[in-house]
Coordinates of C-alpha atoms in Angstrom, one line a residue:
X29 CA 0.2 0.3 0.2
X30 CA 1.5 3.3 -0.8
X31 CA 2.3 6.1 2.4
X32 CA 1.7 9.6 0.6
X33 CA 4.2 12.5 2.8
X34 CA 0.4 14.9 2.7
X35 CA -2.5 14.6 2.8
X36 CA -6.4 15.7 2.9
X37 CA -9.3 13.9 4.8
X38 CA -12.9 15.7 4.1
X39 CA -15.1 14.7 6.5
X40 CA -18.5 13.9 5.4
X41 CA -20.5 12.5 9.0
X42 CA -22.3 14.5 11.5
X43 CA -19.9 15.4 14.2
X44 CA -22.2 13.8 16.7
X45 CA -22.1 10.6 15.2
X46 CA -18.9 10.9 13.8
X47 CA -17.0 11.7 17.3
X48 CA -17.1 8.1 18.4
X49 CA -15.8 6.9 15.1
X50 CA -12.4 9.2 15.2
X51 CA -10.0 7.6 16.5
X52 CA -10.0 4.2 13.7
X53 CA -10.7 7.1 10.9
X54 CA -7.2 9.0 11.9
X55 CA -5.9 5.7 12.7
X56 CA -6.8 4.6 9.4
X57 CA -5.5 8.4 7.9
X58 CA -1.7 8.2 9.4
X59 CA -1.0 4.5 7.5
X60 CA -1.2 6.0 4.1
X61 CA 0.0 9.9 5.2
X62 CA 3.0 10.1 7.0
X63 CA 4.2 13.6 7.3
X64 CA 1.0 16.2 7.1
X65 CA -3.2 16.0 6.8
X66 CA -5.3 18.2 6.6
X67 CA -9.0 18.1 7.8
X68 CA -11.1 19.9 6.0
X69 CA -15.3 19.7 8.2
X70 CA -17.8 19.3 5.5
X71 CA -20.7 17.7 7.7
X72 CA -23.4 15.9 5.5
X73 CA -21.7 16.3 2.0
X74 CA -22.1 13.7 0.0
X75 CA -20.8 12.8 -2.8
X76 CA -23.0 10.6 -4.9
X77 CA -25.3 13.0 -6.5
X78 CA -24.6 13.4 -10.1
X79 CA -23.8 17.3 -9.6
X80 CA -20.0 18.7 -8.4
X81 CA -20.0 19.0 -4.9
X82 CA -19.7 22.0 -3.5
X83 CA -18.3 23.6 -0.4
X84 CA -20.5 25.6 2.3
X85 CA -20.3 27.6 4.8
X86 CA -19.9 25.2 8.4
X87 CA -21.3 27.2 11.5
X88 CA -19.6 27.5 14.3
X89 CA -21.2 27.0 17.3
X90 CA -19.5 25.2 20.2
X91 CA -19.6 21.8 19.1
X92 CA -18.0 22.2 16.5
X93 CA -14.7 24.4 18.8
X94 CA -15.6 21.5 20.5
X95 CA -15.2 19.1 17.6
X96 CA -11.6 20.0 17.0
X97 CA -10.8 19.5 20.0
X98 CA -11.2 16.0 20.3
X99 CA -10.5 15.8 16.5
X100 CA -6.8 17.4 18.0
X101 CA -6.9 15.1 21.3
X102 CA -6.9 12.0 19.1
X103 CA -4.4 13.1 17.0
X104 CA -2.4 13.4 20.2
X105 CA -2.0 9.1 19.5
X106 CA -0.4 9.6 16.2
X107 CA 2.1 13.0 16.8
X108 CA 4.5 11.7 13.8
X109 CA 2.0 13.2 12.1
X110 CA 1.1 16.9 11.2
X111 CA -2.6 17.5 11.6
X112 CA -4.0 20.4 10.7
X113 CA -8.1 21.6 10.8
X114 CA -8.9 24.2 8.1
X115 CA -11.6 26.4 8.9
X116 CA -11.5 28.3 5.2
X117 CA -15.3 27.5 5.3
X118 CA -16.4 27.9 9.3
X119 CA -18.2 30.7 9.5
X120 CA -19.1 32.7 13.4
X121 CA -22.3 34.4 14.3
X122 CA -21.0 37.9 13.0
X123 CA -21.8 41.0 11.7
X124 CA -18.6 41.1 9.6
X125 CA -17.9 38.2 7.0
X126 CA -15.4 37.8 5.2
X127 CA -15.8 37.2 2.0
X128 CA -15.9 33.5 0.3
X129 CA -13.1 31.9 -1.2
X130 CA -13.5 32.4 -4.6
X131 CA -10.4 29.9 -5.5
X132 CA -8.4 27.4 -4.3
X133 CA -6.5 27.5 -1.2
X134 CA -2.4 26.9 -1.9
X135 CA -1.3 25.1 1.6
X136 CA 2.1 24.7 2.6
X137 CA 2.6 21.0 1.7
X138 CA -0.1 20.3 -1.6
X139 CA -2.3 17.0 -0.5
X140 CA -0.6 13.4 -2.6
X141 CA -4.1 11.8 -1.6
X142 CA -7.5 12.5 -0.4
X143 CA -9.2 10.2 1.7
X144 CA -12.7 10.5 3.5
X145 CA -15.3 8.8 5.7
X146 CA -18.1 8.9 3.6
X147 CA -19.4 5.9 2.9
X148 CA -20.7 4.4 -0.2
X149 CA -24.0 1.8 0.6
X150 CA -22.4 -1.2 -0.3
X151 CA -19.2 -0.7 0.8
X152 CA -17.0 -0.6 -1.3
X153 CA -14.6 1.8 -2.9
X154 CA -16.9 3.1 -5.2
X155 CA -15.3 5.0 -8.7
X156 CA -18.4 7.2 -9.5
X157 CA -18.2 8.7 -5.8
X158 CA -13.8 9.0 -5.1
X159 CA -13.8 10.9 -9.2
X160 CA -16.6 13.2 -6.8
X161 CA -14.1 13.1 -4.3
X162 CA -11.3 14.3 -5.9
X163 CA -13.3 16.8 -8.5
X164 CA -13.9 18.5 -4.8
X165 CA -10.4 18.2 -3.0
X166 CA -9.2 20.0 -6.7
X167 CA -11.9 22.8 -6.3
X168 CA -11.3 23.4 -2.5
X169 CA -7.4 23.4 -2.3
X170 CA -4.4 22.7 -4.7
X171 CA -3.3 19.5 -4.8
X172 CA -0.4 17.7 -6.5
X173 CA -1.3 16.9 -10.4
X174 CA -1.6 12.8 -9.8
X175 CA -4.3 13.3 -6.9
X176 CA -5.4 9.8 -5.6
X177 CA -8.3 8.9 -3.5
X178 CA -9.1 6.5 -1.0
X179 CA -12.2 5.9 1.0
X180 CA -12.2 5.4 4.7
X181 CA -13.8 3.5 6.7
X182 CA -13.4 3.1 10.8
X183 CA -12.4 0.1 10.3
X184 CA -9.9 0.5 7.1
X185 CA -8.5 -2.7 6.1
X186 CA -10.8 -5.2 7.8
X187 CA -13.1 -5.8 4.7
X188 CA -15.4 -5.6 7.3
X189 CA -18.2 -2.6 8.4
X190 CA -18.5 0.0 10.8
X191 CA -20.8 -0.4 13.5
X192 CA -23.7 2.1 14.5
X193 CA -22.3 5.2 16.3
X194 CA -22.4 5.8 20.2
X195 CA -23.8 8.8 21.7
X196 CA -19.9 10.1 23.3
X197 CA -20.2 13.7 24.9
X198 CA -16.9 15.7 23.7
X199 CA -14.4 17.3 25.6
X200 CA -15.2 20.3 26.0
X201 CA -13.3 23.5 24.4
X202 CA -13.8 26.3 26.3
X203 CA -14.4 26.2 30.3
X204 CA -17.7 28.7 30.4
X205 CA -17.6 32.2 32.8
X206 CA -19.9 31.5 34.8
X207 CA -22.0 28.5 35.8
X208 CA -24.9 28.9 33.4
X209 CA -24.2 25.8 31.1
X210 CA -23.8 27.2 27.4
X211 CA -25.7 24.6 24.0
X212 CA -23.3 22.5 22.0
X213 CA -26.2 24.0 19.4
X214 CA -25.0 27.5 20.6
X215 CA -23.6 29.9 17.8
X216 CA -19.8 31.0 18.3
X217 CA -19.6 35.0 18.2
X218 CA -16.8 36.2 15.9
X219 CA -14.9 39.5 16.8
X220 CA -12.9 41.6 13.4
X221 CA -9.1 41.3 15.8
X222 CA -8.4 39.7 19.2
X223 CA -4.8 38.4 20.3
X224 CA -3.4 35.1 21.5
X225 CA 0.3 34.0 23.0
X226 CA 2.1 31.8 24.2
X227 CA 5.7 29.9 23.8
X228 CA 5.1 27.8 20.8
X229 CA 7.9 26.0 20.8
X230 CA 7.2 22.5 19.2
X231 CA 4.1 23.7 17.8
X232 CA 2.0 20.7 18.8
X233 CA -2.1 19.9 19.7
X234 CA -3.0 21.7 22.2
X235 CA -1.0 24.9 20.7
X236 CA -3.0 23.8 18.3
X237 CA -6.1 23.6 19.9
X238 CA -5.2 27.4 21.0
X239 CA -4.5 29.0 18.1
X240 CA -7.4 26.9 15.9
X241 CA -10.2 28.7 18.6
X242 CA -8.5 32.3 18.0
X243 CA -8.3 31.7 14.2
X244 CA -12.5 31.4 14.8
X245 CA -13.1 33.9 16.6
X246 CA -10.7 36.0 14.9
X247 CA -12.4 37.6 11.6
X248 CA -9.9 39.9 10.5
X249 CA -6.9 40.0 12.3
X250 CA -5.2 37.6 14.8
X251 CA -2.1 39.0 16.7
X252 CA -0.2 36.6 18.4
X253 CA 2.4 37.0 20.7
X254 CA 5.4 34.6 20.4
X255 CA 7.5 35.0 24.2
X256 CA 11.0 35.7 23.7
X257 CA 14.1 36.5 25.8
X258 CA 13.0 37.0 29.9
X259 CA 10.2 35.6 29.5
X260 CA 11.6 32.0 29.0
X261 CA 14.6 32.2 31.7
X262 CA 11.9 30.5 34.1
X263 CA 11.2 27.5 31.2
X264 CA 12.2 23.9 31.7
X265 CA 15.5 23.4 29.9
X266 CA 15.4 26.5 28.2
X267 CA 18.8 25.7 26.0
X268 CA 16.3 22.8 24.2
X269 CA 13.9 25.8 22.9
X270 CA 13.6 26.5 19.3
X271 CA 15.7 29.5 18.0
X272 CA 12.5 32.5 18.2
X273 CA 13.4 33.0 14.1
X274 CA 12.2 28.6 13.5
X275 CA 9.2 29.0 15.7
X276 CA 7.7 32.2 14.2
X277 CA 8.6 30.2 10.5
X278 CA 6.3 27.4 12.2
X279 CA 3.9 28.8 13.5
X280 CA 3.2 31.5 10.6
X281 CA 3.2 28.4 8.0
X282 CA 0.1 26.8 9.7
X283 CA -1.4 29.4 10.6
X284 CA -1.4 30.3 6.7
X285 CA -3.1 27.8 6.0
X286 CA -5.9 27.0 8.6
X287 CA -6.7 30.3 7.5
X288 CA -5.3 32.8 5.1
X289 CA -8.0 34.9 4.5
X290 CA -6.8 36.0 8.2
X291 CA -4.0 38.8 8.9
X292 CA -1.7 37.7 11.3
X293 CA 0.7 39.9 13.5
X294 CA 3.4 37.5 15.1
X295 CA 5.4 39.9 17.3
X296 CA 8.1 39.0 20.0
X297 CA 6.5 38.6 23.7
X298 CA 8.5 40.6 26.3
X299 CA 6.4 41.6 29.2
X300 CA 3.7 39.5 30.2
X301 CA 1.4 42.2 29.1
X302 CA 2.5 42.4 25.5
X303 CA -0.2 44.3 22.6
X304 CA -3.4 42.7 24.2
X305 CA -2.4 45.5 27.4
X306 CA -1.7 48.4 24.5
X307 CA -3.8 48.3 21.3
X308 CA -7.0 49.7 22.0
X309 CA -8.7 47.9 19.0
X310 CA -8.5 44.1 19.8
X311 CA -12.0 42.7 21.2
X312 CA -10.8 39.9 22.7
X313 CA -7.8 37.2 24.4
X314 CA -7.4 33.4 24.3
X315 CA -5.8 32.1 27.0
X316 CA -5.5 28.6 28.5
X317 CA -6.1 27.8 32.2
X318 CA -3.3 28.1 33.3
X319 CA -2.2 31.3 31.5
X320 CA -6.2 32.8 32.9
X321 CA -5.0 35.1 36.2
X322 CA -2.5 36.4 33.8
X323 CA -5.6 37.4 31.0
X324 CA -7.1 38.9 33.9
X325 CA -4.2 40.7 34.5
X326 CA -4.0 41.9 31.2
X327 CA -7.3 43.3 32.1
X328 CA -6.9 45.4 35.5
X329 CA -3.9 47.1 33.1
X330 CA -6.2 48.1 30.3
X331 CA -9.1 49.4 32.5
X332 CA -5.7 50.7 35.0
X333 CA -5.3 52.3 31.0
X334 CA -8.5 53.7 30.2
X335 CA -8.8 51.1 27.8
X336 CA -12.1 48.4 27.9
X337 CA -11.9 45.0 28.8
X338 CA -10.8 41.7 26.4
X339 CA -14.1 39.5 26.4
X340 CA -11.7 36.9 27.6
X341 CA -12.6 33.2 26.4
X342 CA -10.6 30.3 28.7
X343 CA -9.2 26.7 26.9
X344 CA -8.9 23.9 28.9
X345 CA -5.4 22.3 28.2
X346 CA -5.5 19.0 26.4
X347 CA -3.9 16.0 28.8
X348 CA -0.8 13.9 28.3
X349 CA -1.9 10.2 28.0
X350 CA 2.1 9.8 27.8
X351 CA 3.3 11.5 30.5
X352 CA 6.3 9.8 32.2
X353 CA 7.5 10.7 35.1
X354 CA 8.1 14.2 36.1
X355 CA 7.1 15.6 32.8
X356 CA 4.1 17.4 33.3
X357 CA 0.0 16.5 33.3
X358 CA -1.0 18.5 30.3
X359 CA 0.4 18.1 26.8
X360 CA 3.3 20.8 26.9
X361 CA 6.7 21.2 24.9
X362 CA 8.6 21.2 28.5
X363 CA 8.0 17.7 27.9
X364 CA 8.8 17.5 24.6
X365 CA 12.2 18.9 25.5
X366 CA 12.6 16.2 28.6
X367 CA 11.9 14.0 25.9
X368 CA 14.9 14.5 24.1
X369 CA 17.3 14.6 26.6
X370 CA 19.9 11.7 25.5
X371 CA 18.7 11.4 21.9
X372 CA 21.1 12.2 18.6
X373 CA 20.3 16.7 18.2
X374 CA 22.0 16.5 15.0
X375 CA 24.9 14.5 13.0
X376 CA 28.2 13.1 14.4
X377 CA 31.7 14.0 13.8
X378 CA 33.5 12.0 11.1
X379 CA 37.1 11.8 12.5
X380 CA 39.4 9.6 10.7
X381 CA 42.4 10.6 12.8
X382 CA 40.8 9.1 15.9
X383 CA 41.7 4.9 17.0
X384 CA 39.6 3.2 14.3
X385 CA 38.5 0.7 16.4
X386 CA 37.0 3.9 19.6
X387 CA 34.0 5.7 19.2
X388 CA 34.8 8.4 21.3
X389 CA 32.1 11.0 23.3
X390 CA 33.4 14.1 25.0
X391 CA 31.7 15.1 28.0
X392 CA 30.7 18.9 29.2
X393 CA 28.8 21.1 31.3
X394 CA 28.8 24.0 33.4
X395 CA 30.5 24.1 36.5
X396 CA 27.8 22.3 39.2
X397 CA 26.3 20.3 36.1
X398 CA 26.4 16.6 37.7
X399 CA 29.0 15.8 34.8
X400 CA 31.0 13.8 36.5
X401 CA 27.9 11.8 38.1
X402 CA 27.0 11.2 34.8
X403 CA 30.5 10.5 33.7
X404 CA 30.4 7.8 36.6
X405 CA 27.2 6.3 35.1
X406 CA 29.2 6.1 31.2
X407 CA 31.7 4.3 33.4
X408 CA 29.2 1.7 34.8
X409 CA 28.1 1.1 31.6
X410 CA 31.2 0.0 30.5
X411 CA 32.5 3.3 29.0
X412 CA 36.1 4.1 29.0
X413 CA 36.4 7.6 31.0
X414 CA 39.7 10.5 30.6
X415 CA 39.3 12.9 33.5
X416 CA 41.1 15.9 32.0
X417 CA 41.1 17.2 35.5
X418 CA 43.0 14.3 36.3
X419 CA 45.0 14.5 33.5
X420 CA 45.9 18.6 34.9
X421 CA 47.2 17.2 37.7
X422 CA 49.3 14.6 35.8
X423 CA 50.6 17.7 34.3
X424 CA 51.0 20.1 36.2
X425 CA 53.6 17.6 38.5
X426 CA 56.9 17.4 38.8
X427 CA 58.7 16.1 35.7
X428 CA 55.1 16.7 34.3
X429 CA 55.0 17.8 30.6
X430 CA 53.1 21.0 31.5
X431 CA 56.0 21.6 35.3
X432 CA 58.3 23.6 33.6
X433 CA 57.2 25.6 30.9
X434 CA 54.2 26.7 33.9
X435 CA 57.4 27.8 36.1
X436 CA 57.8 29.7 33.2
X437 CA 55.5 31.7 32.1
X438 CA 54.5 32.2 36.2
X439 CA 57.7 32.5 38.5
X440 CA 59.1 29.4 41.4
X441 CA 56.5 32.4 43.7
X442 CA 53.4 30.1 42.4
X443 CA 55.1 27.1 44.2
X444 CA 54.9 25.6 47.4
X445 CA 58.1 25.4 49.3
X446 CA 57.8 21.0 48.4
X447 CA 58.3 22.4 44.7
X448 CA 54.7 21.2 43.7
X449 CA 52.5 23.7 41.8
X450 CA 50.4 26.0 44.2
X451 CA 47.1 26.0 42.1
X452 CA 45.6 27.9 44.8
X453 CA 47.8 31.2 43.6
X454 CA 47.7 30.4 39.9
X455 CA 44.4 30.9 39.8
X456 CA 44.5 33.7 41.6
X457 CA 47.7 35.2 39.2
X458 CA 45.1 34.4 35.8
X459 CA 42.2 34.6 37.4
X460 CA 40.0 37.3 36.3
X461 CA 43.1 38.6 33.8
X462 CA 42.7 36.9 29.9
X463 CA 46.4 37.7 28.9
X464 CA 47.3 35.9 31.6
X465 CA 44.9 33.1 32.2
X466 CA 45.1 32.6 28.2
X467 CA 49.2 31.5 28.5
X468 CA 48.7 29.3 30.7
X469 CA 45.8 27.1 28.4
X470 CA 48.1 27.6 26.4
X471 CA 50.9 25.5 27.3
X472 CA 47.6 23.5 29.7
X473 CA 45.4 22.6 27.1
X474 CA 48.0 21.0 24.2
X475 CA 49.6 18.9 26.9
X476 CA 45.9 17.7 27.9
X477 CA 45.3 16.8 24.7
X478 CA 47.9 14.5 24.2
X479 CA 47.5 13.2 27.3
X480 CA 43.7 12.2 26.1
X481 CA 45.2 10.8 23.3
X482 CA 48.0 8.1 25.4
X483 CA 44.4 7.9 27.3
X484 CA 42.6 6.1 24.1
X485 CA 45.5 3.8 22.8
X486 CA 44.9 2.6 26.5
X487 CA 41.3 2.6 25.7
X488 CA 42.3 0.1 22.5
X489 CA 44.9 -2.0 24.8
X490 CA 41.9 -2.9 26.7
X491 CA 39.0 -3.4 24.2
X492 CA 36.9 -1.1 24.5
X493 CA 34.7 0.6 22.4
X494 CA 33.9 3.3 23.8
X495 CA 35.4 6.2 25.3
X496 CA 34.5 9.1 27.6
X497 CA 36.0 12.3 28.2
X498 CA 35.3 14.4 31.0
X499 CA 36.4 18.5 30.6
X500 CA 34.5 21.3 31.4
X501 CA 36.6 23.3 29.4
X502 CA 36.0 20.7 26.2
X503 CA 34.3 23.2 23.5
X504 CA 37.0 26.7 24.4
X505 CA 40.2 24.2 24.6
X506 CA 39.3 23.2 21.1
X507 CA 38.6 18.8 21.8
X508 CA 35.5 18.9 19.9
X509 CA 37.7 18.5 17.2
X510 CA 39.3 14.8 18.8
X511 CA 35.5 13.3 19.0
X512 CA 32.7 12.2 17.5
X513 CA 30.1 13.9 19.6
X514 CA 29.6 16.6 22.4
X515 CA 27.5 15.3 25.4
X516 CA 26.3 18.4 27.5
X517 CA 24.9 17.9 31.0
X518 CA 23.0 21.5 31.7
X519 CA 20.4 22.8 34.7
X520 CA 19.4 25.7 35.4
X521 CA 21.9 28.8 36.7
X522 CA 20.7 29.2 39.9
X523 CA 21.1 25.3 40.7
X524 CA 23.9 25.4 39.3
X525 CA 25.0 28.1 42.2
X526 CA 23.6 26.8 44.7
X527 CA 25.6 23.4 44.4
X528 CA 28.5 25.2 43.9
X529 CA 28.3 27.4 46.9
X530 CA 27.1 23.4 49.0
X531 CA 30.1 21.7 47.0
X532 CA 32.9 24.4 47.3
X533 CA 32.1 26.7 50.2
X534 CA 31.9 29.7 47.9
X535 CA 30.1 32.2 48.3
X536 CA 27.1 33.5 45.7
X537 CA 28.7 36.1 44.2
X538 CA 32.2 33.8 43.4
X539 CA 30.0 31.0 42.3
X540 CA 28.3 33.3 39.7
X541 CA 31.6 34.1 39.1
X542 CA 33.1 31.1 38.2
X543 CA 30.0 30.0 35.6
X544 CA 30.5 33.8 34.1
X545 CA 33.6 32.7 33.5
X546 CA 32.5 30.1 31.3
X547 CA 30.5 29.3 28.6
X548 CA 27.2 29.5 29.1
X549 CA 24.3 26.5 28.4
X550 CA 23.9 27.4 25.8
X551 CA 26.3 28.2 23.9
X552 CA 27.6 24.7 25.2
X553 CA 24.0 22.9 23.8
X554 CA 24.3 24.6 20.1
X555 CA 27.4 22.9 19.4
X556 CA 26.4 19.3 21.1
X557 CA 24.9 16.3 19.5
X558 CA 23.4 14.9 23.0
X559 CA 22.1 16.5 25.8
X560 CA 21.3 15.0 28.8
X561 CA 20.6 17.3 32.4
X562 CA 20.8 16.4 36.2
X563 CA 18.0 18.7 37.3
X564 CA 15.3 15.0 38.5
X565 CA 16.0 12.4 41.2
X566 CA 19.4 10.3 40.3
X567 CA 17.0 7.3 38.9
X568 CA 15.7 9.7 36.3
X569 CA 19.3 10.6 35.6
X570 CA 20.4 6.9 35.8
X571 CA 17.2 6.5 33.4
X572 CA 18.2 9.0 31.1
X573 CA 22.1 8.4 30.9
X574 CA 20.7 4.2 29.9
X575 CA 18.9 5.5 27.3
X576 CA 21.2 8.0 25.4
X577 CA 23.7 4.8 26.6
X578 CA 21.2 2.6 24.8
X579 CA 21.1 4.8 21.4
X580 CA 24.0 5.2 21.0
X581 CA 24.7 1.3 20.4
X582 CA 22.4 1.6 17.6
X583 CA 24.3 4.0 15.7
X584 CA 27.5 3.1 16.6
X585 CA 27.3 0.8 14.0
X586 CA 25.9 3.2 11.7
X587 CA 27.8 6.1 12.0
X588 CA 31.7 3.9 12.7
X589 CA 31.5 1.0 10.3
X590 CA 34.7 -0.7 12.2
X591 CA 33.2 -1.4 15.2
X592 CA 31.1 -4.4 13.8

């Protein structure tokens, strides 16, 4: 059976009847489409008449909003499939009526196949119906030239007719502002201009619900605030956040796909209020359950500045049924970032100059990150670990390769009475003095690198296939040129300061000063292949490292055939 990258799913069954059958329909569609699945709602449409069916407006009721949430929730089972519900033919209760589209809509990924839940009387792939489906799809959207068509059923592939649908209540999308229950058939009001905000990292189905409601409510313009800079500092694993430009690119593509008739103003959100707090032309604000208080604060701020309150629409969170320990209950980007820990983020380096039977990992992280504990876990799993600090001690020792050059550069006053280099005195000499520090590192880094190469040879002799160089200054020293992959351990700077104070007895100011002299976690991650974090309990770190190790074993034969 052919699998297509992108497809268009035309749903013709009335929503109340379709809801309980949606999961198997999505499962069936996911077998045929592996990239982007566009969904077009046209309940009640028939494909069996002699005349070509025409797209007609769908009145947006609370039932429609709830169905959209239900569909995106169901799509969570197929996370690799990018589902997008098209809103072009949706109409709200509004005095302002946008013009009906007069030409086909261009989509970011032109559909290669059109699917539908429409059922023929005999349950067969009835050819005239398929032809009508193709004509309908191409009259609404710009599709690939050779568009294929498939009639889907909830039990697609089994050869059996579907069971009669059961009445199943849909998930509630908008939490009522008052105890008065709303009717599912109640039309949703439209507005000319409104706003929505968020981080929108790795655009997921909960984001899509939030954005879809905002796009349905807005008839002319939607202002979208995208969190940036200071608003990102409190996020979990901010080092793994997509760059602002990348988040905006994905967001813009999605918004233009689902409702091209809108004007979108996507701007950086640098404070909690954003344009919603100051733009007098805005009429509504869409928030989630967790940002509802922020929406209330925006309205207070507007009243204080002589502006009218915004109509607040509070969207319920999607529950993450596949969450793991220490992840959030809701579908969230922070959980997705946690799931990236231990995974390969970019292709490894090819290092033909390294021993042909040895795969080398460079392990780094800011001071206090827990790098040493990760190194120990990797050693327990079978890696040969090279501790760069220990190599430094060997290099400094009398008779060591760095001893005489250091004494010549910094004088005998950096020595103890017994002739051993006093590293505290030497450290005070170079700390805060870039010129003196460069003199020291120009001596030490090449020496430690040479000692590390000797240790690699010893690893080969001992029959080891994976070697880990544990080095806080790995990237500063340029040692990434002698490893296949860089692995970085990250934690928030506040946690790193707390650990340094507790471990080394330094003041907070001294601990912060130490961190400022190193590359930041973000700078390290930007050059890393794998990221780990010791932010949570030790058993969670252990699980991360074991996951990273298992994935490493899977890719080593593919990346480095000499290891077979």
